PDB file of C-alpha atoms in Angstrom:
ATOM      1  CA  ARG T 230      60.224  37.818 132.542  1.00 72.00           C
ATOM      2  CA  LYS T 231      62.630  40.068 134.485  1.00 83.00           C
ATOM      3  CA  GLU T 232      61.150  43.236 135.921  1.00 90.00           C
ATOM      4  CA  VAL T 233      63.564  45.440 133.994  1.00 94.00           C
ATOM      5  CA  GLU T 234      65.693  44.235 131.095  1.00 94.00           C
ATOM      6  CA  GLN T 235      68.435  45.799 129.041  1.00 94.00           C
ATOM      7  CA  ASP T 236      70.747  44.593 126.311  1.00 88.00           C
ATOM      8  CA  PRO T 237      74.124  44.436 128.076  1.00 87.00           C
ATOM      9  CA  GLY T 238      76.069  45.390 124.944  1.00 86.00           C
ATOM     10  CA  PRO T 239      78.768  46.470 124.555  1.00 92.00           C
ATOM     11  CA  PHE T 240      77.764  48.923 121.887  1.00 94.00           C
ATOM     12  CA  ASN T 241      80.931  50.049 120.125  1.00 96.00           C
ATOM     13  CA  VAL T 242      80.290  53.157 118.050  1.00 97.00           C
ATOM     14  CA  PRO T 243      82.538  55.704 116.337  1.00 97.00           C
ATOM     15  CA  GLU T 244      82.676  59.275 117.558  1.00 97.00           C
ATOM     16  CA  GLY T 245      79.881  61.335 116.101  1.00 97.00           C
ATOM     17  CA  ALA T 246      77.537  58.389 115.694  1.00 97.00           C
ATOM     18  CA  THR T 247      73.990  58.216 116.970  1.00 97.00           C
ATOM     19  CA  VAL T 248      73.221  55.310 119.272  1.00 96.00           C
ATOM     20  CA  ALA T 249      70.038  54.181 120.981  1.00 96.00           C
ATOM     21  CA  PHE T 250      69.373  51.825 123.861  1.00 93.00           C
ATOM     22  CA  ASN T 251      66.105  50.293 124.964  1.00 95.00           C
ATOM     23  CA  CYS T 252      64.951  49.082 128.337  1.00 96.00           C
ATOM     24  CA  THR T 253      61.837  46.964 128.804  1.00 96.00           C
ATOM     25  CA  TYR T 254      59.804  46.768 132.002  1.00 95.00           C
ATOM     26  CA  SER T 255      57.215  44.222 133.086  1.00 93.00           C
ATOM     27  CA  ASN T 256      54.897  46.217 135.387  1.00 91.00           C
ATOM     28  CA  SER T 257      52.516  48.054 133.088  1.00 90.00           C
ATOM     29  CA  ALA T 258      51.380  50.292 135.953  1.00 90.00           C
ATOM     30  CA  SER T 259      54.864  51.781 136.464  1.00 90.00           C
ATOM     31  CA  GLN T 260      54.863  55.548 136.335  1.00 86.00           C
ATOM     32  CA  SER T 261      58.410  56.732 136.881  1.00 91.00           C
ATOM     33  CA  PHE T 262      61.369  55.957 134.680  1.00 94.00           C
ATOM     34  CA  PHE T 263      64.971  57.079 134.708  1.00 95.00           C
ATOM     35  CA  TRP T 264      68.271  56.755 132.921  1.00 97.00           C
ATOM     36  CA  TYR T 265      71.450  56.644 134.999  1.00 96.00           C
ATOM     37  CA  ARG T 266      75.029  56.713 133.848  1.00 97.00           C
ATOM     38  CA  GLN T 267      77.705  54.692 135.621  1.00 96.00           C
ATOM     39  CA  ASP T 268      81.383  55.135 134.872  1.00 96.00           C
ATOM     40  CA  CYS T 269      83.817  52.345 135.624  1.00 93.00           C
ATOM     41  CA  ARG T 270      84.338  51.933 139.384  1.00 92.00           C
ATOM     42  CA  LYS T 271      82.049  54.867 140.140  1.00 95.00           C
ATOM     43  CA  GLU T 272      78.540  55.293 141.444  1.00 96.00           C
ATOM     44  CA  PRO T 273      75.473  55.625 139.205  1.00 96.00           C
ATOM     45  CA  LYS T 274      74.466  59.219 138.490  1.00 95.00           C
ATOM     46  CA  LEU T 275      71.112  60.366 137.223  1.00 94.00           C
ATOM     47  CA  LEU T 276      71.287  61.258 133.556  1.00 96.00           C
ATOM     48  CA  MET T 277      67.648  62.106 133.015  1.00 94.00           C
ATOM     49  CA  SER T 278      64.127  61.259 134.034  1.00 93.00           C
ATOM     50  CA  VAL T 279      61.830  59.965 131.315  1.00 93.00           C
ATOM     51  CA  TYR T 280      58.553  61.812 130.842  1.00 87.00           C
ATOM     52  CA  SER T 281      55.471  60.501 129.096  1.00 87.00           C
ATOM     53  CA  SER T 282      55.818  62.916 126.217  1.00 88.00           C
ATOM     54  CA  GLY T 283      59.523  62.293 125.806  1.00 88.00           C
ATOM     55  CA  ASN T 284      62.231  64.728 126.773  1.00 93.00           C
ATOM     56  CA  GLU T 285      65.518  66.006 125.514  1.00 94.00           C
ATOM     57  CA  ASP T 286      68.626  67.306 127.216  1.00 94.00           C
ATOM     58  CA  GLY T 287      71.236  68.447 124.744  1.00 96.00           C
ATOM     59  CA  ARG T 288      72.398  65.428 122.765  1.00 97.00           C
ATOM     60  CA  PHE T 289      70.299  63.039 124.853  1.00 97.00           C
ATOM     61  CA  THR T 290      66.677  62.144 124.172  1.00 97.00           C
ATOM     62  CA  ALA T 291      64.578  59.878 126.359  1.00 97.00           C
ATOM     63  CA  GLN T 292      61.288  58.365 125.265  1.00 96.00           C
ATOM     64  CA  LEU T 293      58.611  56.198 126.819  1.00 96.00           C
ATOM     65  CA  ASN T 294      56.528  53.689 124.892  1.00 95.00           C
ATOM     66  CA  ARG T 295      53.773  52.546 127.236  1.00 93.00           C
ATOM     67  CA  ALA T 296      52.081  50.266 124.746  1.00 93.00           C
ATOM     68  CA  SER T 297      55.215  48.173 124.310  1.00 94.00           C
ATOM     69  CA  GLN T 298      56.475  48.828 127.824  1.00 95.00           C
ATOM     70  CA  TYR T 299      59.895  50.170 127.093  1.00 95.00           C
ATOM     71  CA  ILE T 300      61.913  53.317 127.493  1.00 96.00           C
ATOM     72  CA  SER T 301      64.687  54.411 125.185  1.00 96.00           C
ATOM     73  CA  LEU T 302      67.737  56.632 125.317  1.00 97.00           C
ATOM     74  CA  LEU T 303      69.112  58.199 122.168  1.00 97.00           C
ATOM     75  CA  ILE T 304      72.547  59.786 122.135  1.00 97.00           C
ATOM     76  CA  ARG T 305      73.395  61.962 119.144  1.00 98.00           C
ATOM     77  CA  ASP T 306      76.884  63.007 118.064  1.00 98.00           C
ATOM     78  CA  SER T 307      78.566  60.574 120.477  1.00 98.00           C
ATOM     79  CA  LYS T 308      81.644  61.787 122.310  1.00 97.00           C
ATOM     80  CA  LEU T 309      84.489  59.722 123.724  1.00 97.00           C
ATOM     81  CA  SER T 310      83.343  60.908 127.144  1.00 97.00           C
ATOM     82  CA  ASP T 311      79.958  59.240 126.650  1.00 98.00           C
ATOM     83  CA  SER T 312      81.647  55.860 127.129  1.00 97.00           C
ATOM     84  CA  ALA T 313      80.017  54.397 130.225  1.00 97.00           C
ATOM     85  CA  THR T 314      77.334  51.972 131.322  1.00 96.00           C
ATOM     86  CA  TYR T 315      73.779  53.258 131.037  1.00 97.00           C
ATOM     87  CA  LEU T 316      71.312  51.902 133.551  1.00 96.00           C
ATOM     88  CA  CYS T 317      67.583  52.263 133.330  1.00 96.00           C
ATOM     89  CA  ALA T 318      65.510  52.377 136.501  1.00 95.00           C
ATOM     90  CA  VAL T 319      61.807  51.915 137.061  1.00 94.00           C
ATOM     91  CA  ASN T 320      59.836  52.889 140.133  1.00 90.00           C
ATOM     92  CA  PRO T 321      56.848  50.528 140.423  1.00 86.00           C
ATOM     93  CA  PRO T 322      53.637  52.181 141.588  1.00 84.00           C
ATOM     94  CA  GLY T 323      53.026  52.570 145.298  1.00 83.00           C
ATOM     95  CA  THR T 324      56.584  51.741 146.332  1.00 82.00           C
ATOM     96  CA  TYR T 325      59.763  53.570 147.203  1.00 80.00           C
ATOM     97  CA  LYS T 326      61.625  50.891 145.302  1.00 86.00           C
ATOM     98  CA  TYR T 327      63.746  51.497 142.216  1.00 90.00           C
ATOM     99  CA  ILE T 328      64.417  48.505 140.036  1.00 93.00           C
ATOM    100  CA  PHE T 329      67.482  48.799 137.892  1.00 94.00           C
ATOM    101  CA  GLY T 330      68.347  47.057 134.679  1.00 94.00           C
ATOM    102  CA  THR T 331      71.715  45.385 134.358  1.00 92.00           C
ATOM    103  CA  GLY T 332      72.982  48.255 132.236  1.00 94.00           C
ATOM    104  CA  THR T 333      74.107  48.697 128.660  1.00 95.00           C
ATOM    105  CA  ARG T 334      77.772  49.329 128.112  1.00 95.00           C
ATOM    106  CA  LEU T 335      78.674  51.956 125.528  1.00 96.00           C
ATOM    107  CA  LYS T 336      82.153  52.437 124.072  1.00 96.00           C
ATOM    108  CA  VAL T 337      82.691  55.407 121.815  1.00 97.00           C
ATOM    109  CA  LEU T 338      85.743  54.878 119.641  1.00 96.00           C
ATOM    110  CA  ALA T 339      88.034  57.537 118.207  1.00 94.00           C
TER     111      ALA T 339
ATOM    112  CA  ASP I 232      80.767  69.123 149.521  1.00 61.00           C
ATOM    113  CA  THR I 233      79.982  65.432 149.370  1.00 68.00           C
ATOM    114  CA  ALA I 234      76.240  64.816 149.206  1.00 92.00           C
ATOM    115  CA  VAL I 235      76.241  61.106 150.092  1.00 96.00           C
ATOM    116  CA  SER I 236      79.353  59.694 151.715  1.00 96.00           C
ATOM    117  CA  GLN I 237      80.266  56.158 152.677  1.00 97.00           C
ATOM    118  CA  THR I 238      83.026  54.682 154.788  1.00 96.00           C
ATOM    119  CA  PRO I 239      85.101  52.744 154.279  1.00 97.00           C
ATOM    120  CA  LYS I 240      85.741  52.927 150.554  1.00 96.00           C
ATOM    121  CA  TYR I 241      87.458  49.542 150.554  1.00 97.00           C
ATOM    122  CA  LEU I 242      87.013  46.646 152.936  1.00 97.00           C
ATOM    123  CA  VAL I 243      88.997  43.411 152.760  1.00 97.00           C
ATOM    124  CA  THR I 244      88.177  40.848 155.406  1.00 97.00           C
ATOM    125  CA  GLN I 245      88.121  37.172 156.212  1.00 97.00           C
ATOM    126  CA  MET I 246      85.109  34.898 156.017  1.00 97.00           C
ATOM    127  CA  GLY I 247      83.217  34.736 159.266  1.00 97.00           C
ATOM    128  CA  ASN I 248      84.076  38.262 160.365  1.00 97.00           C
ATOM    129  CA  ASP I 249      81.532  40.962 161.220  1.00 97.00           C
ATOM    130  CA  LYS I 250      81.838  44.353 159.553  1.00 97.00           C
ATOM    131  CA  SER I 251      79.954  47.630 159.266  1.00 97.00           C
ATOM    132  CA  ILE I 252      79.619  50.185 156.507  1.00 97.00           C
ATOM    133  CA  LYS I 253      78.494  53.719 157.285  1.00 97.00           C
ATOM    134  CA  CYS I 254      76.556  56.151 155.152  1.00 97.00           C
ATOM    135  CA  GLU I 255      75.731  59.794 155.657  1.00 97.00           C
ATOM    136  CA  GLN I 256      73.831  62.245 153.488  1.00 96.00           C
ATOM    137  CA  ASN I 257      73.789  66.015 153.882  1.00 95.00           C
ATOM    138  CA  LEU I 258      70.968  66.638 151.426  1.00 93.00           C
ATOM    139  CA  GLY I 259      68.175  66.670 153.983  1.00 93.00           C
ATOM    140  CA  HIS I 260      66.478  63.741 152.256  1.00 93.00           C
ATOM    141  CA  ASP I 261      63.949  61.574 154.044  1.00 91.00           C
ATOM    142  CA  THR I 262      64.670  58.286 152.290  1.00 93.00           C
ATOM    143  CA  MET I 263      67.876  56.293 152.211  1.00 95.00           C
ATOM    144  CA  TYR I 264      68.781  52.995 150.559  1.00 95.00           C
ATOM    145  CA  TRP I 265      71.351  50.245 150.460  1.00 96.00           C
ATOM    146  CA  TYR I 266      72.098  48.538 147.163  1.00 96.00           C
ATOM    147  CA  LYS I 267      74.409  45.666 146.295  1.00 96.00           C
ATOM    148  CA  GLN I 268      76.163  45.576 142.929  1.00 95.00           C
ATOM    149  CA  ASP I 269      77.663  42.212 142.138  1.00 91.00           C
ATOM    150  CA  SER I 270      80.449  41.260 139.750  1.00 85.00           C
ATOM    151  CA  LYS I 271      77.972  41.185 136.868  1.00 82.00           C
ATOM    152  CA  LYS I 272      77.131  44.814 137.660  1.00 82.00           C
ATOM    153  CA  PHE I 273      73.558  44.019 138.645  1.00 88.00           C
ATOM    154  CA  LEU I 274      72.408  46.742 141.064  1.00 92.00           C
ATOM    155  CA  LYS I 275      69.906  45.287 143.503  1.00 93.00           C
ATOM    156  CA  ILE I 276      68.081  47.054 146.286  1.00 94.00           C
ATOM    157  CA  MET I 277      68.527  45.610 149.765  1.00 95.00           C
ATOM    158  CA  PHE I 278      66.905  48.008 152.217  1.00 93.00           C
ATOM    159  CA  SER I 279      65.269  51.388 152.414  1.00 92.00           C
ATOM    160  CA  TYR I 280      64.483  53.672 155.327  1.00 92.00           C
ATOM    161  CA  ASN I 281      62.142  56.632 155.339  1.00 90.00           C
ATOM    162  CA  ASN I 282      62.558  58.953 158.290  1.00 87.00           C
ATOM    163  CA  LYS I 283      64.394  56.260 160.263  1.00 85.00           C
ATOM    164  CA  GLU I 284      61.676  53.691 159.564  1.00 89.00           C
ATOM    165  CA  LEU I 285      62.369  50.542 157.539  1.00 90.00           C
ATOM    166  CA  ILE I 286      60.144  50.557 154.468  1.00 89.00           C
ATOM    167  CA  ILE I 287      61.835  48.119 152.125  1.00 87.00           C
ATOM    168  CA  ASN I 288      63.455  44.866 153.142  1.00 87.00           C
ATOM    169  CA  GLU I 289      64.183  42.712 150.160  1.00 87.00           C
ATOM    170  CA  THR I 290      65.041  39.021 150.465  1.00 78.00           C
ATOM    171  CA  VAL I 291      68.350  39.649 152.140  1.00 86.00           C
ATOM    172  CA  PRO I 292      69.910  37.159 154.600  1.00 90.00           C
ATOM    173  CA  ASN I 293      69.344  38.236 158.176  1.00 91.00           C
ATOM    174  CA  ARG I 294      73.114  38.458 158.576  1.00 95.00           C
ATOM    175  CA  PHE I 295      72.595  41.914 157.079  1.00 95.00           C
ATOM    176  CA  SER I 296      71.150  44.442 159.491  1.00 94.00           C
ATOM    177  CA  PRO I 297      70.594  48.070 158.607  1.00 94.00           C
ATOM    178  CA  LYS I 298      70.412  50.750 161.259  1.00 93.00           C
ATOM    179  CA  SER I 299      69.283  54.331 160.913  1.00 93.00           C
ATOM    180  CA  PRO I 300      70.194  56.369 164.006  1.00 91.00           C
ATOM    181  CA  ASP I 301      68.785  59.489 162.383  1.00 91.00           C
ATOM    182  CA  LYS I 302      67.458  60.658 159.042  1.00 91.00           C
ATOM    183  CA  ALA I 303      70.911  61.534 157.732  1.00 94.00           C
ATOM    184  CA  HIS I 304      72.573  58.205 158.498  1.00 95.00           C
ATOM    185  CA  LEU I 305      72.004  54.644 157.371  1.00 96.00           C
ATOM    186  CA  ASN I 306      74.545  52.042 158.398  1.00 96.00           C
ATOM    187  CA  LEU I 307      74.823  48.437 157.324  1.00 96.00           C
ATOM    188  CA  HIS I 308      76.156  45.742 159.610  1.00 97.00           C
ATOM    189  CA  ILE I 309      77.041  42.344 158.206  1.00 96.00           C
ATOM    190  CA  ASN I 310      77.573  39.329 160.437  1.00 96.00           C
ATOM    191  CA  SER I 311      79.451  36.154 159.566  1.00 97.00           C
ATOM    192  CA  LEU I 312      80.684  37.372 156.210  1.00 97.00           C
ATOM    193  CA  GLU I 313      80.625  34.886 153.331  1.00 96.00           C
ATOM    194  CA  LEU I 314      82.535  34.783 150.043  1.00 96.00           C
ATOM    195  CA  GLY I 315      79.322  35.629 148.179  1.00 94.00           C
ATOM    196  CA  ASP I 316      79.032  38.902 150.057  1.00 96.00           C
ATOM    197  CA  SER I 317      81.911  40.282 148.001  1.00 96.00           C
ATOM    198  CA  ALA I 318      80.441  43.135 145.979  1.00 96.00           C
ATOM    199  CA  VAL I 319      80.179  46.900 145.846  1.00 97.00           C
ATOM    200  CA  TYR I 320      77.647  48.286 148.312  1.00 98.00           C
ATOM    201  CA  PHE I 321      76.090  51.613 147.421  1.00 97.00           C
ATOM    202  CA  CYS I 322      74.161  53.858 149.734  1.00 97.00           C
ATOM    203  CA  ALA I 323      71.694  56.292 148.174  1.00 96.00           C
ATOM    204  CA  SER I 324      69.241  58.921 149.277  1.00 95.00           C
ATOM    205  CA  SER I 325      66.228  60.513 147.640  1.00 91.00           C
ATOM    206  CA  GLN I 326      63.608  63.126 148.357  1.00 83.00           C
ATOM    207  CA  SER I 327      61.310  63.094 145.374  1.00 79.00           C
ATOM    208  CA  GLU I 328      62.236  60.729 142.594  1.00 79.00           C
ATOM    209  CA  THR I 329      65.899  61.433 142.050  1.00 84.00           C
ATOM    210  CA  GLN I 330      68.342  59.154 143.784  1.00 90.00           C
ATOM    211  CA  TYR I 331      71.812  60.268 144.741  1.00 93.00           C
ATOM    212  CA  PHE I 332      74.350  57.538 145.252  1.00 96.00           C
ATOM    213  CA  GLY I 333      77.361  57.408 147.484  1.00 97.00           C
ATOM    214  CA  PRO I 334      80.741  56.441 146.018  1.00 96.00           C
ATOM    215  CA  GLY I 335      80.363  52.801 147.046  1.00 97.00           C
ATOM    216  CA  THR I 336      82.170  50.452 149.407  1.00 98.00           C
ATOM    217  CA  ARG I 337      84.123  47.681 147.739  1.00 97.00           C
ATOM    218  CA  LEU I 338      83.906  44.636 149.970  1.00 97.00           C
ATOM    219  CA  LEU I 339      86.147  41.657 149.371  1.00 97.00           C
ATOM    220  CA  VAL I 340      85.691  38.587 151.541  1.00 97.00           C
ATOM    221  CA  LEU I 341      88.615  36.164 151.499  1.00 96.00           C
TER     222      LEU I 341
END
């Protein structure tokens, strides 16, 4: 099993739709989780950290399911500008390492 | 003001050559990283330095040698370049858990 796995997509959704991505991780002791956004030919940028109780930032909601070892990202009311690749990252315990998933590509269509 | 900068942005070179990529961060962070993102967009950690000390060295060929002259700089030297080294190389820095990436260096080995 890969350390961090994501469905590569692409997810093609109409504007205004709600879309959700999941990311599974293999190390059950992992404590820190993140969602990054990467636009084409650009660097990854932190979208949001994922807290145990779940957290929201505007149209974006991140959740952690420890029992099933996955994190999720929900985007409500999708905008054309949300089109990008969304990478999850996991920081295994006791390391400075960040393990990234391969990313899920989102295309929001007009 | 650029937080994490890399030079050069593009690098096209012949197999067998030696090249260097430079990275600088002005965020005052203690930890810096090098990542490789291949054509399948998989972002993989290569090295990490904390206060000029190597703390992560993934299974990277020893043709790759990182050097951190001070906390704000982390350079990557690559000897005897191979076709498979073609990728985007991202530098990143972090203080707590958030990573900030540089714009990337697109390396093409011919």
